Amino acid sequence: MPVIDATLKRTFGFDEFKLGQRQVIETILAGKSAASIFPTGAGKSLCYQLPAVLEQGMTLVISPLLSLMKNQIDFLKSKNILAAKLDSGMSAEDYRSTLELARLGQLKILMIAVERFKNERFRTQLRQMNVSLLVVDEAHCISEWGHNFRPDYLKIPLYQKEFRIKKVLLLTATATPKVIGDMCKKFIVSRENVVQTGFYRKNLFLRIRPVAEEKKDALLRKVLVEKPDGPTIVYVTLQKTANRISQMLKENGLDAEAYHAGMKNEHREAVQNRFMAGKVATVVATIAFGMGIDKENIRKVIHYDLPKSIESYSQEIGRSGRDGNPSLCCLFGNKNGIPVLENFAYGDTPAIENIRHVLENIGQSKENLFEVRAYTLSRKADIRLLPLKTLLVYLEMANIISPKYTYFENYAFKYLLPAENIIEKFKGERAQFVKIILVNSKTAKAWTKVDIDNIVAESGYDRQRVLTALEYFHGKEWIDLQPKSAVEVFKILNSKFDIDSTAKDLANLFLEKEKKDVARLHAMIELFETDLCLAKSLSAYFGEELDYNCQRCSVCIEKEPVKLLSSDLPSLDMLDFHDLVQQLTDIAESPLPVALVTRFLCGIPSPRLFEYKARQMASFSRLEAYPYKTVEKWVQLHNK
């Protein structure tokens, strides 16, 4: 029996490989880079887990989501495979011990987020590790043609070269031929080592049900009680919709819970755990739910609202029927939600004056160092955190700035031992130094805030010695230390850049991304309204040519194209502009920027609007059902 078959059985408990797995694993073990393009739930993770067991060295996995990391680590530990993750929620002691295990070669798999490469301490340690394989999960994020582009992913090929990692494995479930080509080019993966198993799954029944907005609730109740019976995910766009629908279903005697990013972590986790254990029949969720959900018997995925793209749709329906049994994927065909989906794209596009604010900050920085306090800069520039992060990566790619290190401005701790007991453990000058530290640490309820500046001034020692002492106390379990308020420090590589032309170039990059996101949404509508078999059209989008119709989708059954419904909206000219923006005008600067007013009326949050407490104003999101560009023109006409 070949060694990989024996390992599959002995270590993982599986009798045979799923389609495509053997080919990828053999490629990796032969010392070559590869890409695994498998549908959701088709076993991509084994393609690196099994080689990691057999190879010398450690496998470094870049994953975009903490919950994915946790699930993978739990699985690996259950198979007695030495694996760990690094994340910002770890204690200093756990972080140190994990790095030490990796450095000593005692870990087979280490999982990180791509942002970990910004940490100078991690980069120093990584140079001492023997990394045999770099795995990039959700690798489509590197492509600007993809549906979930993440600028930090652009730097991963540079990291691969910097740390001399010879092999890379790219994993994704949703990549078009264009995206696959982009991934392979950036990571220098030979096309012959791309293993693509096909998108089509015959046990998924794709249905589109055209429905008027006011009749969606009744249709949802009807579909939920129809066959097939079993666990169900209902996808919606907005958090408030998830809350409303879960409540409506409960009032109608159906077992349902809401799940979205606005809930507290422990509440979200409890809902997910109950669903996984079969104690909740239906979860009404935003796209925050699903990544890392490995539940085989989901019988229905219902799109109450339209998904964001074809890729999102395919990922979401891919969570159903992983056990191979018949599963329903039902989409409510209504176009009314398109403006809300478009607003996600428009909301992430900073205005050129906002970009200029960041560039001027760089230009005014001293000693060629640019310090970024993310929340402060986001608020002052009025750029949301994710696009601000994107902007900083664009500036890195333009060789204007380069990440140097991250430090924490504030430190706080909880006493695990009384202060006097800690002081008693030292003598002479050290006891006096410890006393100065603790006297200058003020307790408010549970947490004690450290005044580092006062300690430095009073003791005569530098900041680093104070932090070393605090870390020592933490390591001894005398205190629970928590660093707060991270400051990213960038080295300015080019202080002579032209602000005007750079702002224009960067604004164009964001506008291009916006156009792609909006075009992707409308391409999805075209696919749903096609007169071709839905399964065939969907497969063709991902580069798989089916030579037959599925005979089970809406188009195949009805023998005619689906037409999504929409409702006409009242003319904006019937509304009083000044009445709508009066509350905002009373509190904000004058004149109000057009972009700010448009976002306010369309319900698109921004740091400035958050500062104004705009969500509490009566007119916030009043025009969210209208196309953004229509509202923008109307605002330009009246905002005088």
XYZ file of C-alpha atoms in Angstrom:
640
model
C 0.000 0.000 0.000
C 1.476 3.406 -0.989
C 2.475 5.589 1.945
C -0.173 8.222 1.195
C -2.955 5.600 1.261
C -1.639 4.192 4.527
C -1.485 7.702 6.041
C -5.006 8.459 4.821
C -6.311 5.379 6.646
C -4.079 5.374 9.744
C -3.956 9.103 10.548
C -7.182 10.486 9.097
C -9.457 7.438 9.237
C -10.603 7.674 5.590
C -10.761 4.650 3.256
C -10.357 6.524 -0.011
C -9.533 9.924 -1.449
C -12.178 12.284 -2.775
C -11.963 13.385 -6.398
C -8.779 15.378 -7.101
C -7.153 14.987 -3.670
C -4.613 12.319 -4.657
C -3.402 14.327 -7.654
C -2.810 17.467 -5.558
C -1.090 15.556 -2.734
C 1.221 13.698 -5.139
C 2.165 17.012 -6.799
C 3.051 18.583 -3.435
C 5.042 15.517 -2.303
C 6.932 15.641 -5.634
C 8.216 19.071 -4.610
C 5.999 21.164 -6.916
C 3.547 23.998 -6.290
C -0.133 23.346 -7.007
C -3.638 24.818 -6.941
C -6.739 23.013 -5.736
C -10.009 24.365 -7.182
C -12.617 22.203 -5.440
C -16.258 23.016 -4.622
C -17.157 23.970 -1.047
C -16.978 20.878 1.162
C -15.025 18.762 -1.352
C -11.956 18.227 0.841
C -9.418 20.949 0.006
C -7.897 20.930 3.516
C -6.665 17.328 3.277
C -4.518 18.415 0.308
C -2.117 20.121 2.733
C -2.860 18.202 5.932
C -1.678 14.840 4.614
C 1.578 16.138 3.030
C 2.273 18.025 6.286
C 2.261 14.700 8.175
C 4.733 13.099 5.737
C 7.124 15.950 4.958
C 10.055 17.315 6.904
C 9.487 20.913 7.969
C 6.379 22.878 8.819
C 3.383 23.845 6.712
C 2.406 27.530 7.067
C -1.282 28.157 6.291
C -2.678 31.618 5.574
C -6.401 31.651 6.341
C -8.769 34.639 6.212
C -11.060 33.714 9.097
C -10.476 32.865 12.764
C -13.396 30.415 12.892
C -11.891 28.470 9.981
C -8.583 28.264 11.838
C -10.242 27.049 15.039
C -12.192 24.303 13.262
C -9.085 23.101 11.404
C -6.909 23.099 14.539
C -9.555 21.175 16.513
C -9.754 18.578 13.719
C -5.951 18.210 13.470
C -5.542 17.838 17.223
C -8.224 15.130 17.208
C -5.943 13.247 14.765
C -2.882 13.797 17.003
C -1.275 16.142 14.474
C 0.794 18.925 16.065
C -0.898 22.115 14.890
C -1.458 25.639 16.228
C -2.618 29.093 15.219
C -1.490 32.622 15.978
C -4.122 35.278 16.550
C -4.453 38.603 18.332
C -6.711 37.139 21.020
C -3.964 34.883 22.425
C -2.261 35.546 25.742
C 1.370 36.670 25.542
C 2.459 33.360 27.065
C 0.533 31.241 24.525
C 1.868 33.388 21.687
C 5.462 32.965 22.897
C 5.170 29.208 23.410
C 3.552 28.698 19.962
C 6.372 30.598 18.239
C 8.929 28.575 20.193
C 7.346 25.259 19.158
C 7.368 26.397 15.526
C 10.992 27.559 15.737
C 12.098 24.255 17.291
C 10.376 22.290 14.522
C 7.804 20.731 16.843
C 4.754 21.910 14.857
C 3.601 20.292 11.622
C 1.069 23.042 10.798
C 0.908 26.712 11.820
C -2.113 28.827 10.799
C -1.999 32.627 10.568
C -3.893 35.563 9.068
C -2.062 37.418 6.293
C -1.791 40.499 8.548
C 0.594 38.541 10.815
C 3.388 39.259 8.295
C 3.261 42.916 9.373
C 4.468 41.922 12.839
C 8.227 42.419 13.011
C 8.566 40.004 15.921
C 6.836 37.261 13.890
C 8.941 37.982 10.792
C 12.132 37.633 12.847
C 10.966 34.291 14.243
C 9.789 33.048 10.825
C 13.340 33.319 9.489
C 14.349 30.686 12.057
C 11.569 28.242 11.052
C 11.847 25.456 8.496
C 8.776 26.072 6.325
C 8.372 23.414 3.630
C 5.001 24.518 2.213
C 3.032 27.764 2.112
C -0.743 27.254 1.853
C -2.980 30.127 0.769
C -6.627 29.482 1.640
C -9.271 31.469 -0.259
C -6.504 32.199 -2.779
C -8.916 34.006 -5.125
C -8.538 36.966 -2.721
C -5.252 37.812 -4.498
C -7.009 38.616 -7.759
C -8.564 41.991 -8.459
C -10.853 40.126 -10.856
C -12.164 38.027 -7.973
C -15.248 38.665 -5.866
C -13.443 39.056 -2.555
C -10.208 40.881 -3.417
C -7.997 41.570 -0.368
C -5.017 43.848 -1.064
C -2.901 42.228 1.689
C -2.970 39.040 -0.404
C -1.012 40.849 -3.158
C 2.031 40.749 -0.896
C 1.979 36.985 -0.222
C 4.127 36.117 -3.300
C 6.681 38.654 -2.016
C 6.645 36.974 1.400
C 7.136 33.573 -0.257
C 10.325 34.885 -1.889
C 11.511 36.789 1.180
C 11.299 33.723 3.423
C 12.479 31.317 0.695
C 9.493 28.998 0.834
C 9.883 26.737 -2.201
C 6.357 25.373 -2.617
C 2.913 26.925 -2.462
C -0.557 25.362 -2.481
C -3.462 27.594 -3.511
C -6.956 26.655 -2.295
C -10.297 28.071 -3.399
C -13.820 26.966 -4.225
C -14.826 29.946 -6.341
C -12.497 31.006 -9.114
C -13.347 31.824 -12.711
C -10.804 30.917 -15.446
C -9.581 34.535 -15.414
C -9.026 34.461 -11.633
C -7.252 31.077 -11.826
C -4.899 32.504 -14.457
C -4.203 35.529 -12.256
C -3.517 33.336 -9.192
C -1.128 31.070 -11.103
C 0.756 33.978 -12.648
C 1.298 35.758 -9.322
C 2.473 32.583 -7.533
C 4.237 31.013 -10.554
C 2.148 27.836 -10.449
C 2.224 25.727 -13.600
C -1.233 25.329 -15.177
C -0.638 21.558 -15.415
C -0.566 21.502 -11.596
C -3.991 23.148 -11.267
C -6.495 20.485 -10.207
C -10.097 21.492 -10.841
C -12.739 18.896 -10.027
C -15.811 20.606 -11.438
C -18.502 22.746 -9.964
C -21.726 20.876 -10.778
C -23.400 18.824 -8.032
C -26.399 16.835 -9.185
C -27.985 16.611 -5.714
C -28.580 20.399 -5.579
C -31.953 21.520 -6.958
C -31.592 25.163 -8.076
C -34.889 27.050 -7.960
C -35.733 30.720 -8.494
C -39.143 31.842 -7.248
C -40.161 35.282 -8.607
C -41.984 37.078 -5.796
C -43.159 40.596 -4.933
C -41.412 42.172 -1.942
C -44.543 42.210 0.223
C -45.149 38.473 -0.393
C -41.658 37.216 0.512
C -42.517 36.418 4.151
C -45.465 34.218 3.185
C -43.376 32.427 0.546
C -40.601 31.816 3.082
C -42.995 30.167 5.531
C -44.340 27.984 2.689
C -40.884 26.881 1.461
C -39.684 26.109 4.988
C -42.407 23.515 5.575
C -42.011 21.899 2.123
C -39.749 18.927 1.394
C -36.920 18.213 1.890
C -37.006 18.388 5.689
C -33.891 19.298 7.601
C -31.532 22.066 8.715
C -31.948 25.319 6.779
C -29.979 28.529 6.225
C -31.924 31.628 5.128
C -29.596 34.314 3.738
C -30.499 38.020 3.974
C -28.544 41.203 3.237
C -29.065 43.327 6.353
C -28.779 42.629 10.075
C -32.157 44.215 10.788
C -33.767 41.857 8.240
C -32.245 38.834 10.001
C -33.712 40.006 13.317
C -37.143 40.750 11.852
C -37.494 37.493 9.929
C -36.309 35.223 12.745
C -38.864 36.911 15.015
C -41.599 36.574 12.368
C -40.860 32.845 11.965
C -40.955 32.288 15.749
C -44.318 34.066 15.936
C -45.562 31.633 13.283
C -44.442 28.579 15.249
C -41.219 27.906 13.327
C -37.893 27.249 15.061
C -35.465 29.971 13.939
C -32.575 32.117 15.206
C -30.867 35.204 13.780
C -27.113 35.328 13.128
C -25.140 38.430 12.090
C -22.015 40.449 12.864
C -23.936 42.924 15.030
C -24.536 40.299 17.716
C -22.175 39.719 20.631
C -19.580 37.034 19.949
C -20.851 34.674 22.636
C -24.438 34.964 21.341
C -23.304 34.301 17.748
C -21.240 31.299 18.800
C -24.145 29.898 20.829
C -26.473 30.120 17.794
C -23.885 28.444 15.559
C -23.211 25.678 18.084
C -26.945 24.963 18.530
C -27.411 24.805 14.751
C -24.427 22.473 14.339
C -25.809 20.228 17.112
C -29.245 20.080 15.471
C -30.941 22.075 18.234
C -31.988 24.948 15.921
C -33.831 24.130 12.698
C -33.299 27.390 10.802
C -30.690 30.141 10.956
C -31.594 33.496 9.367
C -28.203 34.978 8.590
C -26.182 37.596 6.813
C -23.052 36.450 4.973
C -21.296 36.502 8.381
C -22.612 32.927 8.687
C -21.233 30.049 6.682
C -17.442 30.247 6.420
C -16.142 27.198 8.251
C -19.615 25.656 8.658
C -18.990 21.972 8.006
C -22.463 20.493 8.491
C -23.226 17.702 6.047
C -27.014 17.520 6.268
C -28.139 21.073 5.422
C -31.229 20.422 3.326
C -32.186 23.949 2.274
C -30.344 27.172 1.497
C -32.847 29.957 0.867
C -31.834 33.356 -0.477
C -34.535 35.664 0.901
C -32.457 38.554 -0.512
C -30.173 38.461 -3.536
C -26.546 37.408 -2.937
C -23.696 39.843 -3.750
C -22.276 37.956 -6.741
C -22.286 34.657 -8.615
C -19.290 33.579 -6.530
C -21.109 34.390 -3.272
C -24.188 32.515 -4.487
C -22.147 29.435 -5.385
C -20.350 29.451 -2.013
C -23.611 29.803 -0.120
C -25.552 27.084 -1.965
C -22.417 24.913 -1.691
C -23.064 24.587 2.045
C -26.114 22.423 1.374
C -26.240 18.722 0.686
C -22.644 17.819 1.446
C -23.838 14.317 2.360
C -24.896 13.817 -1.270
C -28.626 13.723 -0.542
C -31.143 15.953 -2.386
C -31.092 19.568 -1.204
C -33.054 22.647 -2.231
C -31.350 25.916 -3.158
C -34.186 28.427 -3.481
C -33.688 32.077 -4.433
C -36.497 34.627 -4.066
C -36.482 36.486 -7.369
C -36.894 40.160 -6.508
C -34.753 43.082 -7.711
C -35.742 45.563 -4.997
C -32.619 44.783 -2.979
C -30.149 45.631 -5.765
C -29.534 49.241 -4.567
C -28.706 47.989 -1.061
C -26.156 45.548 -2.522
C -24.681 48.270 -4.744
C -24.295 50.448 -1.648
C -21.743 47.998 -0.220
C -19.504 48.804 -3.199
C -20.136 52.565 -3.097
C -19.608 52.679 0.667
C -16.080 51.314 0.320
C -14.999 53.948 -2.211
C -13.319 56.915 -0.497
C -13.690 60.350 -2.074
C -10.511 61.927 -3.464
C -10.506 64.550 -0.666
C -10.537 61.747 1.917
C -7.543 60.110 0.233
C -5.756 63.497 0.158
C -6.162 63.738 3.943
C -4.143 60.519 4.398
C -1.487 61.583 1.890
C -1.091 64.965 3.586
C -0.582 63.141 6.896
C 2.271 61.177 5.319
C 3.743 64.364 3.848
C 3.727 66.041 7.271
C 5.309 63.081 9.105
C 8.730 63.549 10.670
C 11.857 61.378 10.660
C 10.484 59.446 7.646
C 8.076 57.527 9.904
C 4.296 57.459 9.447
C 2.320 56.350 12.498
C -1.185 55.003 11.914
C -3.759 54.910 14.692
C -6.357 53.145 12.589
C -9.562 54.307 14.313
C -8.339 57.900 14.648
C -7.189 58.154 11.029
C -10.369 56.432 9.819
C -12.505 59.002 11.662
C -10.511 62.075 10.598
C -10.217 61.017 6.950
C -13.807 59.654 6.948
C -12.671 56.383 5.343
C -14.036 53.095 6.682
C -11.475 50.760 8.258
C -11.388 48.163 5.466
C -10.884 50.651 2.605
C -8.350 52.542 4.765
C -6.415 49.294 5.091
C -6.735 48.829 1.316
C -5.401 52.360 0.779
C -2.337 51.655 2.945
C -1.599 48.488 0.952
C -1.916 50.438 -2.318
C 0.629 52.913 -0.902
C 2.934 49.993 -0.064
C 2.594 48.609 -3.593
C 3.451 52.093 -4.933
C 6.663 52.051 -2.826
C 5.642 55.141 -0.879
C 5.509 53.428 2.540
C 6.680 50.127 4.007
C 5.501 48.478 7.283
C 8.179 48.721 9.970
C 6.626 47.560 13.253
C 3.550 47.780 15.489
C 3.526 48.967 19.067
C 0.832 49.470 21.674
C 0.217 52.904 23.159
C -1.686 51.703 26.183
C -1.352 48.781 28.535
C -3.855 47.586 31.112
C -3.958 44.608 33.437
C -5.986 42.760 36.044
C -4.368 41.934 39.358
C -4.142 38.169 39.978
C -2.072 38.842 43.098
C -2.328 41.924 45.388
C 0.131 44.734 44.547
C 1.933 44.519 47.890
C 2.559 40.790 47.373
C 4.158 41.496 43.991
C 6.442 44.181 45.465
C 7.477 41.811 48.285
C 8.944 39.401 45.722
C 11.764 41.875 44.948
C 14.520 43.552 46.932
C 16.448 46.800 46.828
C 16.445 48.794 43.592
C 14.197 46.253 41.835
C 11.557 46.467 44.550
C 11.627 50.269 44.249
C 11.193 50.017 40.436
C 8.251 47.595 40.792
C 6.641 49.908 43.351
C 6.925 52.876 40.939
C 5.222 50.795 38.232
C 2.312 49.727 40.433
C 1.844 53.134 42.100
C 1.526 54.663 38.614
C -1.049 52.082 37.556
C -4.575 53.256 38.356
C -7.390 50.742 38.857
C -10.889 51.473 37.555
C -13.284 48.610 38.323
C -11.634 45.446 36.942
C -8.849 46.899 34.788
C -5.734 48.789 35.894
C -4.305 51.289 33.403
C -0.523 51.707 33.240
C 0.835 55.271 32.977
C 4.071 54.412 31.161
C 5.172 58.046 30.672
C 5.000 58.746 34.425
C 6.854 55.521 35.224
C 9.651 56.397 32.760
C 9.932 59.942 34.172
C 9.954 58.813 37.807
C 12.185 55.730 37.488
C 14.670 56.957 34.914
C 14.338 53.707 32.960
C 13.177 53.515 29.341
C 9.805 52.296 28.045
C 11.202 48.903 27.018
C 12.298 48.046 30.569
C 8.820 48.925 31.879
C 7.214 46.641 29.271
C 9.702 43.856 30.034
C 8.745 44.073 33.719
C 5.021 43.932 32.914
C 5.566 40.913 30.616
C 7.511 39.251 33.449
C 4.627 39.829 35.903
C 2.252 38.397 33.306
C 4.456 35.332 32.728
C 4.510 34.696 36.490
C 0.672 34.922 36.512
C 0.712 37.825 38.983
C -1.251 39.980 36.507
C -3.281 39.437 33.325
C -1.705 41.941 30.879
C -3.616 43.294 27.888
C -1.949 45.645 25.369
C -4.389 48.152 23.846
C -4.448 50.811 21.080
C -2.148 49.360 18.420
C -0.114 51.865 16.408
C 1.245 50.727 13.032
C 4.532 52.396 12.118
C 5.459 52.669 8.443
C 8.773 53.762 6.983
C 8.307 56.476 4.346
C 10.236 55.287 1.278
C 9.405 58.276 -0.909
C 8.699 61.564 0.843
C 8.804 63.508 -2.455
C 5.667 61.970 -3.997
C 3.190 64.330 -5.642
C 0.046 64.464 -3.490
C -2.346 65.550 -6.262
C -1.351 62.957 -8.855
C -1.071 60.175 -6.240
C -4.533 60.993 -4.838
C -5.958 60.879 -8.351
C -4.272 57.534 -9.145
C -5.473 55.972 -5.886
C -9.017 57.301 -6.345
C -9.056 55.685 -9.807
C -8.000 52.333 -8.319
C -10.944 52.464 -5.913
C -13.333 53.510 -8.683
C -12.184 50.577 -10.832
C -12.817 48.211 -7.950
C -16.255 49.783 -7.424
C -17.131 49.295 -11.116
C -16.055 45.644 -10.983
C -18.151 44.981 -7.871
C -21.263 46.616 -9.357
C -20.753 44.851 -12.721
C -20.396 41.529 -10.894
C -23.793 42.083 -9.261
C -25.495 42.782 -12.576
C -23.791 39.781 -14.214
C -25.464 37.688 -11.523
C -28.902 39.126 -12.381
C -28.305 38.291 -16.054
C -27.412 34.709 -15.144
C -30.556 34.310 -13.035
C -32.718 35.662 -15.882
C -31.147 33.462 -18.566
C -33.162 31.067 -20.714
C -30.428 28.423 -20.289
C -30.241 25.680 -17.664
C -29.132 27.340 -14.402
C -26.737 24.533 -13.456
C -25.189 24.651 -16.925
C -24.821 28.466 -16.856
C -23.360 28.443 -13.348
C -20.851 25.717 -14.233
C -19.827 27.548 -17.418
C -19.096 30.691 -15.383
C -16.495 28.681 -13.432
C -15.033 27.103 -16.555
C -16.843 23.743 -16.500
C -18.754 22.844 -19.664
C -21.752 20.553 -19.028
C -22.914 18.815 -22.228
C -26.422 18.268 -20.867
C -29.168 20.165 -19.021
C -29.770 19.316 -15.347
C -33.541 18.777 -15.868
C -34.220 19.919 -12.292
C -33.645 23.700 -12.142
C -36.339 26.363 -12.590
C -35.527 26.935 -16.279
C -35.472 23.235 -17.139
C -38.804 22.649 -15.376
C -40.652 25.774 -16.546
C -39.128 25.677 -20.065
C -38.806 29.468 -20.084
C -36.496 32.134 -18.616
C -37.110 33.410 -15.097
C -38.076 37.071 -14.678
C -37.143 38.663 -11.362
C -39.832 41.008 -10.053
C -39.396 44.612 -8.955
C -41.580 47.421 -7.612
C -41.658 50.996 -8.825
C -40.452 53.640 -6.364
C -41.992 57.100 -5.873
C -40.121 59.950 -7.584
C -37.509 61.656 -5.390
C -38.981 64.997 -6.494
C -41.911 64.282 -4.185
C -39.573 64.499 -1.164
C -38.387 67.582 0.710
C -34.564 67.474 0.623
C -33.986 70.039 3.382
C -36.470 68.343 5.670
C -34.656 64.991 5.192
C -31.203 66.398 6.033
C -32.216 68.937 8.708
C -30.995 66.853 11.669
C -27.673 66.225 9.943
C -27.308 69.905 9.015
C -27.895 70.939 12.639
C -24.920 68.918 13.882
C -22.468 68.706 10.955
C -20.159 71.149 9.223
C -21.558 73.387 6.508
C -21.771 72.982 3.588
C -22.304 69.248 3.794
C -20.202 67.178 1.340
C -22.342 65.528 -1.353
C -20.797 62.106 -0.646
C -21.618 62.373 3.068
C -25.269 63.321 2.474
C -25.696 60.587 -0.148
C -24.311 57.982 2.225
C -26.535 59.256 5.018
C -29.698 58.969 2.925
C -28.695 55.579 1.460
C -27.882 54.197 4.924
C -24.177 53.624 4.264
C -22.250 54.013 7.544
C -19.041 56.033 7.619
C -16.758 57.129 10.491
C -17.992 60.738 10.239
C -21.639 59.665 10.291
C -20.895 57.440 13.273
C -19.393 60.468 15.028
C -22.581 62.439 14.295
C -24.704 59.526 15.663
C -26.480 59.528 12.312
C -28.078 56.114 12.811
C -30.291 57.662 15.483
C -31.609 60.302 13.046
C -35.013 59.750 11.473
C -33.809 60.116 7.865
C -30.818 57.794 8.031
C -31.234 55.113 5.288
C -34.578 56.647 4.183
C -33.534 56.252 0.518
C -31.722 52.892 0.738
C -34.137 51.387 -1.805
C -33.058 53.907 -4.471
C -29.956 53.470 -6.671
C -26.969 55.273 -5.148
C -26.186 57.241 -8.328
C -29.797 58.442 -8.542
C -29.667 59.722 -4.963
C -26.244 61.302 -5.574
C -27.556 63.323 -8.547
C -30.592 64.421 -6.523
C -28.333 65.521 -3.634
C -26.051 67.458 -6.015
C -29.091 69.294 -7.322
C -30.453 70.291 -3.889
C -27.390 70.444 -1.597
C -26.893 74.223 -1.725
